[in-house]
Amino acid sequence: MNTLAFPLSQSEGPETGPSLSSAHRRQIRIHAVSRGWHTGLVVPSEGVGCAIPYLKARFVGATHYEIGWGDRDFYQAKKATPCLAFQALFASRGSVMHVVPIRDPLPDFLENCKVAETCLTASEYASLVRLISESFARSANGEIIAQARGKYEDSQFFQGRGAYSAFYTCNRWTATALQSAGLDLWPRITLTSGSVIRAVRRYAKACSTASKPEGVEDALELRQPGEDAGPSRT
């Protein structure tokens, strides 16, 4: 079982002090997770569910999502082959998003993964959610586009945006997403899953202490009524 209580910074413990306003409190925990060669993000469902309402309806009861981006054919393949790997790196035919709902206690879900944790402010998390939302392709009606069933029980693939290549992999997507949330990462040099996890552990931000922690929905204004009423399938 992996140890989940990683040091959140090299020199600091939790941020304290009564002068911290709610906008500057780091109270939203996210995790970078590694499954072999692939990395993704584990994020609270509330924020992403506000930006993409279909996910909230599709994965009822989920407290978090594991979300990843990857090559359309390699990522969805039941059996990865050298030919699919070569195609993904040099002749990709598109990308997909993979969403895994998490309903079990989070430590139980994370225990079999390599994990790096960091804490975000509301504005940092809003930036991350925006990048995640923009990574989903949309139909002409603005709906996310469901693809094959996912790799795990009740998970789902969706059509993604962006081109996979040897220079822009799933790990670079993860690093870019974290950079958008304010972490001091260099996506161009975080091309392996190990380099992503090491970088997050090095630059992670400590959580703030507060007498009354806020929920994600209390901190964010991400609801977009009328968008993503449901998926369209190809």
GROMACS .gro file of C-alpha atoms in nm, residues 1-231:
model
  231
    1MET     CA    1   0.000   0.000   0.000
    2ASN     CA    2   0.136   0.339  -0.097
    3THR     CA    3   0.179   0.607   0.164
    4LEU     CA    4  -0.065   0.885   0.083
    5ALA     CA    5   0.060   1.148   0.327
    6PHE     CA    6   0.335   1.283   0.104
    7PRO     CA    7   0.514   1.601   0.214
    8LEU     CA    8   0.323   1.885   0.054
    9SER     CA    9   0.625   2.107   0.020
   10GLN     CA   10   0.994   2.081   0.090
   11SER     CA   11   1.001   2.338   0.367
   12GLU     CA   12   0.650   2.416   0.483
   13GLY     CA   13   0.372   2.251   0.675
   14PRO     CA   14   0.007   2.354   0.648
   15GLU     CA   15  -0.048   2.724   0.587
   16THR     CA   16  -0.196   2.892   0.890
   17GLY     CA   17  -0.307   3.237   0.992
   18PRO     CA   18  -0.633   3.421   1.041
   19SER     CA   19  -0.550   3.671   0.766
   20LEU     CA   20  -0.606   3.415   0.487
   21SER     CA   21  -0.927   3.499   0.302
   22SER     CA   22  -1.137   3.215   0.162
   23ALA     CA   23  -1.019   3.304  -0.188
   24HIS     CA   24  -0.657   3.238  -0.089
   25ARG     CA   25  -0.706   2.928   0.124
   26ARG     CA   26  -0.568   2.608  -0.022
   27GLN     CA   27  -0.845   2.367   0.071
   28ILE     CA   28  -0.911   2.174  -0.251
   29ARG     CA   29  -0.706   1.855  -0.261
   30ILE     CA   30  -0.619   1.699  -0.594
   31HIS     CA   31  -0.395   1.407  -0.680
   32ALA     CA   32  -0.174   1.311  -0.971
   33VAL     CA   33  -0.187   0.932  -1.010
   34SER     CA   34   0.036   0.697  -1.205
   35ARG     CA   35  -0.073   0.364  -1.347
   36GLY     CA   36   0.243   0.233  -1.510
   37TRP     CA   37   0.322   0.447  -1.813
   38HIS     CA   38   0.007   0.659  -1.779
   39THR     CA   39  -0.081   0.946  -1.547
   40GLY     CA   40  -0.409   1.117  -1.475
   41LEU     CA   41  -0.572   1.342  -1.218
   42VAL     CA   42  -0.806   1.265  -0.930
   43VAL     CA   43  -1.025   1.568  -0.863
   44PRO     CA   44  -1.341   1.643  -0.661
   45SER     CA   45  -1.655   1.569  -0.859
   46GLU     CA   46  -1.830   1.891  -0.759
   47GLY     CA   47  -1.613   2.127  -0.960
   48VAL     CA   48  -1.592   1.918  -1.276
   49GLY     CA   49  -1.959   1.823  -1.245
   50CYS     CA   50  -2.050   2.192  -1.247
   51ALA     CA   51  -1.850   2.255  -1.563
   52ILE     CA   52  -1.967   1.933  -1.733
   53PRO     CA   53  -2.312   1.851  -1.589
   54TYR     CA   54  -2.343   1.526  -1.785
   55LEU     CA   55  -2.068   1.368  -1.578
   56LYS     CA   56  -2.263   1.439  -1.260
   57ALA     CA   57  -2.571   1.274  -1.410
   58ARG     CA   58  -2.379   0.981  -1.563
   59PHE     CA   59  -2.178   0.898  -1.251
   60VAL     CA   60  -2.432   0.943  -0.972
   61GLY     CA   61  -2.286   0.923  -0.624
   62ALA     CA   62  -1.923   0.982  -0.725
   63THR     CA   63  -1.727   1.203  -0.486
   64HIS     CA   64  -1.424   1.226  -0.717
   65TYR     CA   65  -1.326   1.145  -1.074
   66GLU     CA   66  -1.003   1.006  -1.209
   67ILE     CA   67  -0.958   1.181  -1.543
   68GLY     CA   68  -0.697   1.113  -1.809
   69TRP     CA   69  -0.625   1.206  -2.170
   70GLY     CA   70  -0.465   0.980  -2.428
   71ASP     CA   71  -0.444   0.842  -2.780
   72ARG     CA   72  -0.779   0.727  -2.917
   73ASP     CA   73  -0.677   0.382  -3.040
   74PHE     CA   74  -0.405   0.287  -2.790
   75TYR     CA   75  -0.592   0.406  -2.482
   76GLN     CA   76  -0.916   0.228  -2.574
   77ALA     CA   77  -0.752  -0.094  -2.690
   78LYS     CA   78  -0.829  -0.407  -2.489
   79LYS     CA   79  -0.473  -0.519  -2.557
   80ALA     CA   80  -0.193  -0.273  -2.620
   81THR     CA   81   0.043  -0.372  -2.900
   82PRO     CA   82   0.372  -0.230  -3.032
   83CYS     CA   83   0.195  -0.131  -3.353
   84LEU     CA   84  -0.066   0.071  -3.162
   85ALA     CA   85   0.206   0.233  -2.954
   86PHE     CA   86   0.399   0.333  -3.267
   87GLN     CA   87   0.082   0.468  -3.427
   88ALA     CA   88   0.000   0.670  -3.116
   89LEU     CA   89   0.344   0.831  -3.108
   90PHE     CA   90   0.384   0.905  -3.477
   91ALA     CA   91   0.046   0.875  -3.655
   92SER     CA   92  -0.226   0.928  -3.396
   93ARG     CA   93  -0.583   0.931  -3.526
   94GLY     CA   94  -0.722   1.136  -3.238
   95SER     CA   95  -0.752   1.155  -2.861
   96VAL     CA   96  -0.994   1.052  -2.589
   97MET     CA   97  -1.074   1.143  -2.230
   98HIS     CA   98  -1.118   0.865  -1.976
   99VAL     CA   99  -1.336   0.926  -1.669
  100VAL     CA  100  -1.348   0.688  -1.372
  101PRO     CA  101  -1.606   0.761  -1.100
  102ILE     CA  102  -1.482   0.721  -0.744
  103ARG     CA  103  -1.746   0.624  -0.491
  104ASP     CA  104  -1.529   0.435  -0.243
  105PRO     CA  105  -1.327   0.614   0.027
  106LEU     CA  106  -1.050   0.797  -0.157
  107PRO     CA  107  -0.759   0.632   0.031
  108ASP     CA  108  -0.894   0.290  -0.071
  109PHE     CA  109  -0.906   0.395  -0.437
  110LEU     CA  110  -0.555   0.540  -0.431
  111GLU     CA  111  -0.380   0.262  -0.245
  112ASN     CA  112  -0.272   0.075  -0.560
  113CYS     CA  113  -0.146   0.384  -0.745
  114LYS     CA  114   0.163   0.597  -0.723
  115VAL     CA  115   0.022   0.924  -0.592
  116ALA     CA  116   0.130   1.286  -0.545
  117GLU     CA  117  -0.102   1.527  -0.365
  118THR     CA  118  -0.129   1.904  -0.373
  119CYS     CA  119  -0.380   2.163  -0.254
  120LEU     CA  120  -0.529   2.441  -0.465
  121THR     CA  121  -0.712   2.766  -0.406
  122ALA     CA  122  -1.056   2.812  -0.559
  123SER     CA  123  -0.916   3.018  -0.848
  124GLU     CA  124  -0.641   2.764  -0.917
  125TYR     CA  125  -0.893   2.482  -0.919
  126ALA     CA  126  -1.122   2.680  -1.148
  127SER     CA  127  -0.833   2.710  -1.396
  128LEU     CA  128  -0.769   2.336  -1.376
  129VAL     CA  129  -1.138   2.254  -1.427
  130ARG     CA  130  -1.148   2.488  -1.727
  131LEU     CA  131  -0.856   2.305  -1.893
  132ILE     CA  132  -1.014   1.966  -1.820
  133SER     CA  133  -1.347   2.079  -1.964
  134GLU     CA  134  -1.179   2.218  -2.275
  135SER     CA  135  -1.004   1.883  -2.331
  136PHE     CA  136  -1.340   1.719  -2.412
  137ALA     CA  137  -1.456   1.745  -2.773
  138ARG     CA  138  -1.812   1.874  -2.820
  139SER     CA  139  -2.085   1.802  -3.070
  140ALA     CA  140  -2.251   2.077  -3.272
  141ASN     CA  141  -2.494   2.110  -2.980
  142GLY     CA  142  -2.213   2.162  -2.732
  143GLU     CA  143  -2.245   1.814  -2.581
  144ILE     CA  144  -1.957   1.588  -2.484
  145ILE     CA  145  -1.927   1.283  -2.709
  146ALA     CA  146  -1.930   0.937  -2.550
  147GLN     CA  147  -1.708   0.667  -2.697
  148ALA     CA  148  -1.641   0.313  -2.572
  149ARG     CA  149  -1.692   0.188  -2.220
  150GLY     CA  150  -1.392   0.260  -2.002
  151LYS     CA  151  -1.116   0.038  -1.872
  152TYR     CA  152  -1.275  -0.014  -1.531
  153GLU     CA  153  -1.624  -0.084  -1.402
  154ASP     CA  154  -1.864   0.201  -1.487
  155SER     CA  155  -1.590   0.416  -1.641
  156GLN     CA  156  -1.633   0.583  -1.980
  157PHE     CA  157  -1.427   0.715  -2.270
  158PHE     CA  158  -1.522   1.042  -2.438
  159GLN     CA  159  -1.391   1.201  -2.755
  160GLY     CA  160  -1.102   1.432  -2.672
  161ARG     CA  161  -0.947   1.740  -2.821
  162GLY     CA  162  -0.586   1.774  -2.923
  163ALA     CA  163  -0.341   1.547  -3.102
  164TYR     CA  164  -0.139   1.279  -2.924
  165SER     CA  165   0.225   1.244  -3.032
  166ALA     CA  166   0.572   1.158  -2.910
  167PHE     CA  167   0.601   1.519  -2.798
  168TYR     CA  168   0.255   1.553  -2.641
  169THR     CA  169   0.164   1.245  -2.441
  170CYS     CA  170  -0.081   1.170  -2.161
  171ASN     CA  171   0.190   1.268  -1.914
  172ARG     CA  172   0.249   1.602  -2.076
  173TRP     CA  173  -0.128   1.664  -2.067
  174THR     CA  174  -0.128   1.594  -1.693
  175ALA     CA  175   0.166   1.828  -1.639
  176THR     CA  176   0.005   2.099  -1.852
  177ALA     CA  177  -0.317   2.069  -1.651
  178LEU     CA  178  -0.128   2.105  -1.324
  179GLN     CA  179   0.070   2.398  -1.460
  180SER     CA  180  -0.260   2.569  -1.541
  181ALA     CA  181  -0.344   2.532  -1.170
  182GLY     CA  182  -0.031   2.720  -1.067
  183LEU     CA  183   0.220   2.440  -1.006
  184ASP     CA  184   0.572   2.526  -1.118
  185LEU     CA  185   0.601   2.239  -1.367
  186TRP     CA  186   0.772   2.229  -1.706
  187PRO     CA  187   0.542   2.012  -1.922
  188ARG     CA  188   0.800   1.983  -2.201
  189ILE     CA  189   1.035   1.787  -1.976
  190THR     CA  190   0.774   1.580  -1.790
  191LEU     CA  191   0.714   1.317  -2.055
  192THR     CA  192   0.717   1.008  -1.832
  193SER     CA  193   0.479   0.910  -1.553
  194GLY     CA  194   0.765   0.902  -1.304
  195SER     CA  195   0.877   1.254  -1.391
  196VAL     CA  196   0.522   1.385  -1.342
  197ILE     CA  197   0.487   1.229  -0.996
  198ARG     CA  198   0.832   1.349  -0.888
  199ALA     CA  199   0.762   1.702  -1.009
  200VAL     CA  200   0.427   1.723  -0.829
  201ARG     CA  201   0.580   1.596  -0.505
  202ARG     CA  202   0.856   1.855  -0.536
  203TYR     CA  203   0.636   2.155  -0.614
  204ALA     CA  204   0.317   2.059  -0.428
  205LYS     CA  205   0.145   2.323  -0.216
  206ALA     CA  206   0.046   2.270   0.144
  207CYS     CA  207  -0.317   2.283   0.248
  208SER     CA  208  -0.437   2.579   0.450
  209THR     CA  209  -0.595   2.531   0.788
  210ALA     CA  210  -0.934   2.690   0.846
  211SER     CA  211  -1.190   2.680   1.122
  212LYS     CA  212  -1.469   2.604   0.873
  213PRO     CA  213  -1.353   2.432   0.552
  214GLU     CA  214  -1.553   2.521   0.244
  215GLY     CA  215  -1.693   2.274  -0.004
  216VAL     CA  216  -1.579   2.292  -0.363
  217GLU     CA  217  -1.915   2.421  -0.484
  218ASP     CA  218  -1.907   2.693  -0.217
  219ALA     CA  219  -1.576   2.818  -0.352
  220LEU     CA  220  -1.637   2.790  -0.726
  221GLU     CA  221  -1.878   2.948  -0.966
  222LEU     CA  222  -1.865   2.693  -1.246
  223ARG     CA  223  -2.227   2.608  -1.314
  224GLN     CA  224  -2.322   2.650  -1.677
  225PRO     CA  225  -2.699   2.587  -1.706
  226GLY     CA  226  -2.808   2.436  -2.033
  227GLU     CA  227  -2.469   2.296  -2.131
  228ASP     CA  228  -2.384   1.928  -2.160
  229ALA     CA  229  -2.739   1.803  -2.109
  230GLY     CA  230  -2.620   1.465  -2.235
  231PRO     CA  231  -2.368   1.298  -2.461
   0.00000   0.00000   0.00000
